[in-house]
CSV table of C-alpha atoms in Angstrom, one decimal:
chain,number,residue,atom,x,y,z
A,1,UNK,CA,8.9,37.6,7.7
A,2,UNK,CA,12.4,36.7,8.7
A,3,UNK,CA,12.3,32.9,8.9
A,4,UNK,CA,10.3,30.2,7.7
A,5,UNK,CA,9.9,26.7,8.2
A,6,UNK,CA,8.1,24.0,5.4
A,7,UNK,CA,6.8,20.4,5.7
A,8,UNK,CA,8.0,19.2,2.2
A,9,UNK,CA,5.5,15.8,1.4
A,10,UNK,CA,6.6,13.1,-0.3
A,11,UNK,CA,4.2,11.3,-2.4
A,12,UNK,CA,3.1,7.9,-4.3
A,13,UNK,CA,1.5,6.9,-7.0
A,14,UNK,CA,-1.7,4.9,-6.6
A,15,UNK,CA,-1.5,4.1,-10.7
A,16,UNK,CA,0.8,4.8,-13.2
A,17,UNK,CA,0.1,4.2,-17.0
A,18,UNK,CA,2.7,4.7,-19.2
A,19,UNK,CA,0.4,5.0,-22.3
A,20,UNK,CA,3.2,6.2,-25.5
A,21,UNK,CA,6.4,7.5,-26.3
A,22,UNK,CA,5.8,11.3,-27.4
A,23,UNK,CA,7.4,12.6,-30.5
A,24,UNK,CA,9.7,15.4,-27.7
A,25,UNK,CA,11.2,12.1,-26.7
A,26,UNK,CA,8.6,12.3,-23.0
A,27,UNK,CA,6.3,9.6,-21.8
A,28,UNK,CA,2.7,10.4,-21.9
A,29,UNK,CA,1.3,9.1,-18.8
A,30,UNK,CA,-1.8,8.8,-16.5
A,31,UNK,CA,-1.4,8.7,-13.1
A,32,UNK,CA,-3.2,9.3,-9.7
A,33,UNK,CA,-0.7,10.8,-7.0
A,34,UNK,CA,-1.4,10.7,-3.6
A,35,UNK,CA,0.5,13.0,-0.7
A,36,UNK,CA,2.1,11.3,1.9
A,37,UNK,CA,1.5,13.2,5.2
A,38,UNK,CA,3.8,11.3,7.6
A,39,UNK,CA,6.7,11.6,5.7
A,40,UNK,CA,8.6,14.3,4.3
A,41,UNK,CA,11.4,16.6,4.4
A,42,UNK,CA,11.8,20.1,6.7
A,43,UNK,CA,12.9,22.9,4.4
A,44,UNK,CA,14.1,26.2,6.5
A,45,UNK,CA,14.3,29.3,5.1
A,46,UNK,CA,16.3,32.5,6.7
A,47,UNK,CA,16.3,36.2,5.4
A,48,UNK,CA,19.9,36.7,5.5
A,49,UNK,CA,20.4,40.9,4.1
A,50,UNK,CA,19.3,40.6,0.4
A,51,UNK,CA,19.5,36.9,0.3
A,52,UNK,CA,18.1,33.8,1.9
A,53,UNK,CA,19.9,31.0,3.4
A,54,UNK,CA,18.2,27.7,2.9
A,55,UNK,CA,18.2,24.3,4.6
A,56,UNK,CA,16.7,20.8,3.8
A,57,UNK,CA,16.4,18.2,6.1
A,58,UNK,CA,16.6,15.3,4.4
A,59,UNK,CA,14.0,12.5,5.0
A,60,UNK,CA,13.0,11.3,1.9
A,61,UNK,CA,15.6,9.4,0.2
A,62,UNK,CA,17.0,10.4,-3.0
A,63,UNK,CA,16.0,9.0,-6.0
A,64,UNK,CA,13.5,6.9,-4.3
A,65,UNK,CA,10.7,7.3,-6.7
A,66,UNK,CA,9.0,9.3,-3.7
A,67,UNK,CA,9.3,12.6,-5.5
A,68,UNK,CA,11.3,14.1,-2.7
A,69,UNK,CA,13.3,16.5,-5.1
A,70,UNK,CA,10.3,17.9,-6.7
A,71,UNK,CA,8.3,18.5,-3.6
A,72,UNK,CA,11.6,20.6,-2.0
A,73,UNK,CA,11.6,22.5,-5.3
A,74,UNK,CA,7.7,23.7,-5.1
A,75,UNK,CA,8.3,24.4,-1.1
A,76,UNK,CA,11.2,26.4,-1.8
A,77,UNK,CA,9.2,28.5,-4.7
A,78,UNK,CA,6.3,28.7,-2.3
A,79,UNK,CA,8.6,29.4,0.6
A,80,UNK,CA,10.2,32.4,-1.3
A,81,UNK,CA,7.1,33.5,-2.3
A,82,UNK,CA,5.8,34.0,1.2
A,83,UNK,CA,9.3,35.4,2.6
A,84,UNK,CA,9.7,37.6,0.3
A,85,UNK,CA,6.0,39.0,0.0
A,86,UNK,CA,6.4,38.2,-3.3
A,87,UNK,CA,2.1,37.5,-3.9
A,88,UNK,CA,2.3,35.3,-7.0
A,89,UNK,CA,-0.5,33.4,-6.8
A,90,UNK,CA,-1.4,29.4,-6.7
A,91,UNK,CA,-2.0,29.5,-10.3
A,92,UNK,CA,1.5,31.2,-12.0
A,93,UNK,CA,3.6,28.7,-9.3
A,94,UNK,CA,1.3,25.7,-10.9
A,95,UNK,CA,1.9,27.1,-14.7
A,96,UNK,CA,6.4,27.7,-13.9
A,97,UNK,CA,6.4,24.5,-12.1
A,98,UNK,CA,5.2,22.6,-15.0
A,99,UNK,CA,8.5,23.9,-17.1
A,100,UNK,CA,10.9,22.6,-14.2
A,101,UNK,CA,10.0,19.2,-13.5
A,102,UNK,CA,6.8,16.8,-14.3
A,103,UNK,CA,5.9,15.8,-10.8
A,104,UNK,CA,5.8,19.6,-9.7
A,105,UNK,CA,2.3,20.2,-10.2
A,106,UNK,CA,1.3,18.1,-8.1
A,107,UNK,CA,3.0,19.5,-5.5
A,108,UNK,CA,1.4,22.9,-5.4
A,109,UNK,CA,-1.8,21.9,-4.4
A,110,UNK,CA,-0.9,18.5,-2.9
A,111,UNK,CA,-3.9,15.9,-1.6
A,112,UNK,CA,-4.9,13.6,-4.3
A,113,UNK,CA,-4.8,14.5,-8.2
A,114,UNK,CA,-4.9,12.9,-11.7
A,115,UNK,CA,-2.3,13.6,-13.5
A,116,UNK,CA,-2.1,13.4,-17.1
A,117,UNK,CA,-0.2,14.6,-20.6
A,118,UNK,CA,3.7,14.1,-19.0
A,119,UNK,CA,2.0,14.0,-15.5
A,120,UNK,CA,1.8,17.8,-14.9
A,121,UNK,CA,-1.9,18.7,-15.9
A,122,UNK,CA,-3.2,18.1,-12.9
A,123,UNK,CA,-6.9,17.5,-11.9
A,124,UNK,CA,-7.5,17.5,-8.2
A,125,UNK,CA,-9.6,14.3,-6.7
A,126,UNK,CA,-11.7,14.0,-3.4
A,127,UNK,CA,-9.7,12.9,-0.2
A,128,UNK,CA,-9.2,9.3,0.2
A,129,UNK,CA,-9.7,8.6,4.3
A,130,UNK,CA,-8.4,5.5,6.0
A,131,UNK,CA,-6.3,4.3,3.9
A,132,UNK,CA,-3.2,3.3,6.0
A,133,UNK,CA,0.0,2.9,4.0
A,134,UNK,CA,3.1,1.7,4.8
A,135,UNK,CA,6.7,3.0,2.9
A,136,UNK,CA,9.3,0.8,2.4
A,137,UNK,CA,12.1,3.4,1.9
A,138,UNK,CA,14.7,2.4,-0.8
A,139,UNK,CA,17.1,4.9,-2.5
A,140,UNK,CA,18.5,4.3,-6.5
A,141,UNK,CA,22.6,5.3,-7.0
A,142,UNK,CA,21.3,5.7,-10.5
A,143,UNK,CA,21.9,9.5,-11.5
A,144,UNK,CA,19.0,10.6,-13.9
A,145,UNK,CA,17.4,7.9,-12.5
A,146,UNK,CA,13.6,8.3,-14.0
A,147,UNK,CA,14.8,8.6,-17.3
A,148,UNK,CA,16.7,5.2,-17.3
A,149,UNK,CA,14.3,3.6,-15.8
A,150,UNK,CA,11.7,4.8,-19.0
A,151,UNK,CA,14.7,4.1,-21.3
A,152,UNK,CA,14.1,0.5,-19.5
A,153,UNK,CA,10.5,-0.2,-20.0
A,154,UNK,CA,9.0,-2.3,-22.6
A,155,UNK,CA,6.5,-0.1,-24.0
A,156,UNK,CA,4.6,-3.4,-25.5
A,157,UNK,CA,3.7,-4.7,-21.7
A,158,UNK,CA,2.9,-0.8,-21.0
A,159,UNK,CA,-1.3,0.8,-20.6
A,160,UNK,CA,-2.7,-2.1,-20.4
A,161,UNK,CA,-4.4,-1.5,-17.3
A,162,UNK,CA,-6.4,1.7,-17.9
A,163,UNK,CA,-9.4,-0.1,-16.9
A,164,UNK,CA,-8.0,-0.7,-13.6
A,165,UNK,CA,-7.3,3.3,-13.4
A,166,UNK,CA,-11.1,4.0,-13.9
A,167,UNK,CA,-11.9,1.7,-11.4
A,168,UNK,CA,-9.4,3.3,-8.9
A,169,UNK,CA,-10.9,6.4,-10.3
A,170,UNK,CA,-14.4,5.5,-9.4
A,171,UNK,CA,-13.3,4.3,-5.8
A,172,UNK,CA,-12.3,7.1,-5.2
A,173,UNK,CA,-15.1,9.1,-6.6
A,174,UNK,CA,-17.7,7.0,-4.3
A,175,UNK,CA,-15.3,7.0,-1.4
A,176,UNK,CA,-15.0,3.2,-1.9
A,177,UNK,CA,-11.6,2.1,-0.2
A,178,UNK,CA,-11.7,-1.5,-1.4
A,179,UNK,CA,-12.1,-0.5,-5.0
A,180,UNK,CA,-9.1,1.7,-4.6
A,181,UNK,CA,-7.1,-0.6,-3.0
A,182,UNK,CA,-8.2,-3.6,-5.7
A,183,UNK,CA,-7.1,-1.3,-8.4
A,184,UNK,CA,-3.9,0.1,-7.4
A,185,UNK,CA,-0.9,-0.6,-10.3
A,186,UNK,CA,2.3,0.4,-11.4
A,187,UNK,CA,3.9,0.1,-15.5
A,188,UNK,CA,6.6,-0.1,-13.8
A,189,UNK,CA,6.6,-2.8,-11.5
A,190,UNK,CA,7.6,-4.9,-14.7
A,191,UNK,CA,11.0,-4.0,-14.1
A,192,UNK,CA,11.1,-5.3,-10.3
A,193,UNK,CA,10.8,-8.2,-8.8
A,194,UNK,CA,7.3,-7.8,-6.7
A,195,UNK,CA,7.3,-9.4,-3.3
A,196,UNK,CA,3.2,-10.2,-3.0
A,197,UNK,CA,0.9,-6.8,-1.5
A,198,UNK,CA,3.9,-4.4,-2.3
A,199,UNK,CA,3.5,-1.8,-5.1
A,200,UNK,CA,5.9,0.6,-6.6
A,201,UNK,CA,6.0,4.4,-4.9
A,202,UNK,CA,7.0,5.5,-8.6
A,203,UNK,CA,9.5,4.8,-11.0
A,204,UNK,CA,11.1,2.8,-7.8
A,205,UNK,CA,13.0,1.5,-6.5
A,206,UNK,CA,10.5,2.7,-3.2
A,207,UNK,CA,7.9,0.3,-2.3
A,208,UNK,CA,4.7,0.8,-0.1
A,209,UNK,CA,1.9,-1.6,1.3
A,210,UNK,CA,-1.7,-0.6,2.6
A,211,UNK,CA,-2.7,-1.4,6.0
C-alpha cells in the first residue's frame, strides 16, 4: 500500500463527571463519548522511500474541546499500521494510546463508550440512532488548554450528577432517546456561561445542541 486516506472523527461528550483530584495530580472522571460522524478531519498518508509524508486537513478546530488532536493521533497510528503492514492489533494500539493522551482510547474503536479512571478505560455502549446534533464550532487560544481549564474547576460544585449519568446510561441501554437527551451534562459547563439547550462538546469552549 502506497497511499492512504483517513476520516479522523471528532467527538462529544454526552456526560462528563469530574469525580476527584488523583494523587498523580489527574482528574478521575466518568464520561460517555459519542463519535461525531459528520465532522472530522482528512489525514493523508504517502509512502515516500523509507518514510511517509503526512497531511491533515484541518476541520475540527483546535482546542475546541472536540478531541480533534487525539483522534488525528490514533488515525495516524492506525494509518501507519496499515501502510506499513505493520499487523498490531486493535488491542496493543488501545493499550499505547492510553500512555499518549486520555481521550485516545476512545478513538480506536470509536461509536459510543464509557469512559472511566482518567477517561481512557474504555467500555463500549450500544449505538444511539436518531439523535440529531448540532456543533457550534468554537476554538480556545489557550495553549494546554484542558489542563487550565481543570486547574479552573471548583471541585466542590464537581460529581454531583452521577445519577444523571446512570440515567443517560440506561437510555441508552433501552434505546430510550428522551432519557438520553434529559440526562445529558457537562462539570464543566460551570465555567461558561450556558445559553438555554446548549451543552459543552468537552472541556469547551465547543458547544452542541440536539435536534
Amino acid at each position: 500500500m502506497k497511499s492512504l486516506k483517513i476520516k479522523s472523527f471528532a467527538k462529544i461528550n454526552l456526560a462528563l463527571d469530574v469525580l476527584k483530584k488523583d494523587k498523580s495530580g489527574f482528574h478521575e472522571i466518568q464520561t460517555v463519548y459519542y463519535e461525531i460522524k459528520n465532522l472530522y478531519d482528512i489525514i493523508e498518508l504517502k509512502k515516500d522511500g523509507n518514510s511517509v509524508k503526512i497531511k491533515v486537513e484541518k476541520n475540527i478546530p483546535i482546542s475546541s474541546g472536540l478531541g480533534g488532536s487525539s483522534s488525528n493521533a490514533v488515525a495516524i497510528t492506525k494509518g501507519l499500521n496499515k501502510i506499513w503492514n505493520l499487523k498490531v492489533s486493535k488491542e496493543k494500539i488501545l493499550k499505547s494510546s492510553a500512555k499518549e493522551g486520555k481521550d485516545m482510547p476512545f478513538f480506536v474503536n470509536g461509536g459510543v463508550a464509557l469512559g472511566t479512571h482518567f477517561g481512557e478505560k474504555i467500555k463500549q455502549l450500544k449505538p444511539i440512532k436518531g439523535l440529531k446534533i448540532t456543533i457550534n464550532k468554537k476554538s480556545s487560544k489557550l495553549k494546554n488548554k484542558t489542563e487550565k481549564m481543570y486547574k479552573k474547576l471548583n471541585l466542590k460544585l464537581c460529581g454531583k450528577n452521577s445519577d444523571k449519568t446512570k440515567k443517560l446510561l440506561l437510555g441508552i441501554k433501552t434505546g430510550n432517546k428522551k432519557m438520553i437527551i434529559e440526562n445529558i451534562h457537562n462539570d464543566f459547563e460551570q465555567l461558561y456561561k450556558m445559553k438555554k439547550g446548549e451543552h459543552l462538546t468537552g472541556s469547551g469552549p465547543s458547544t452542541f445542541k440536539i435536534g
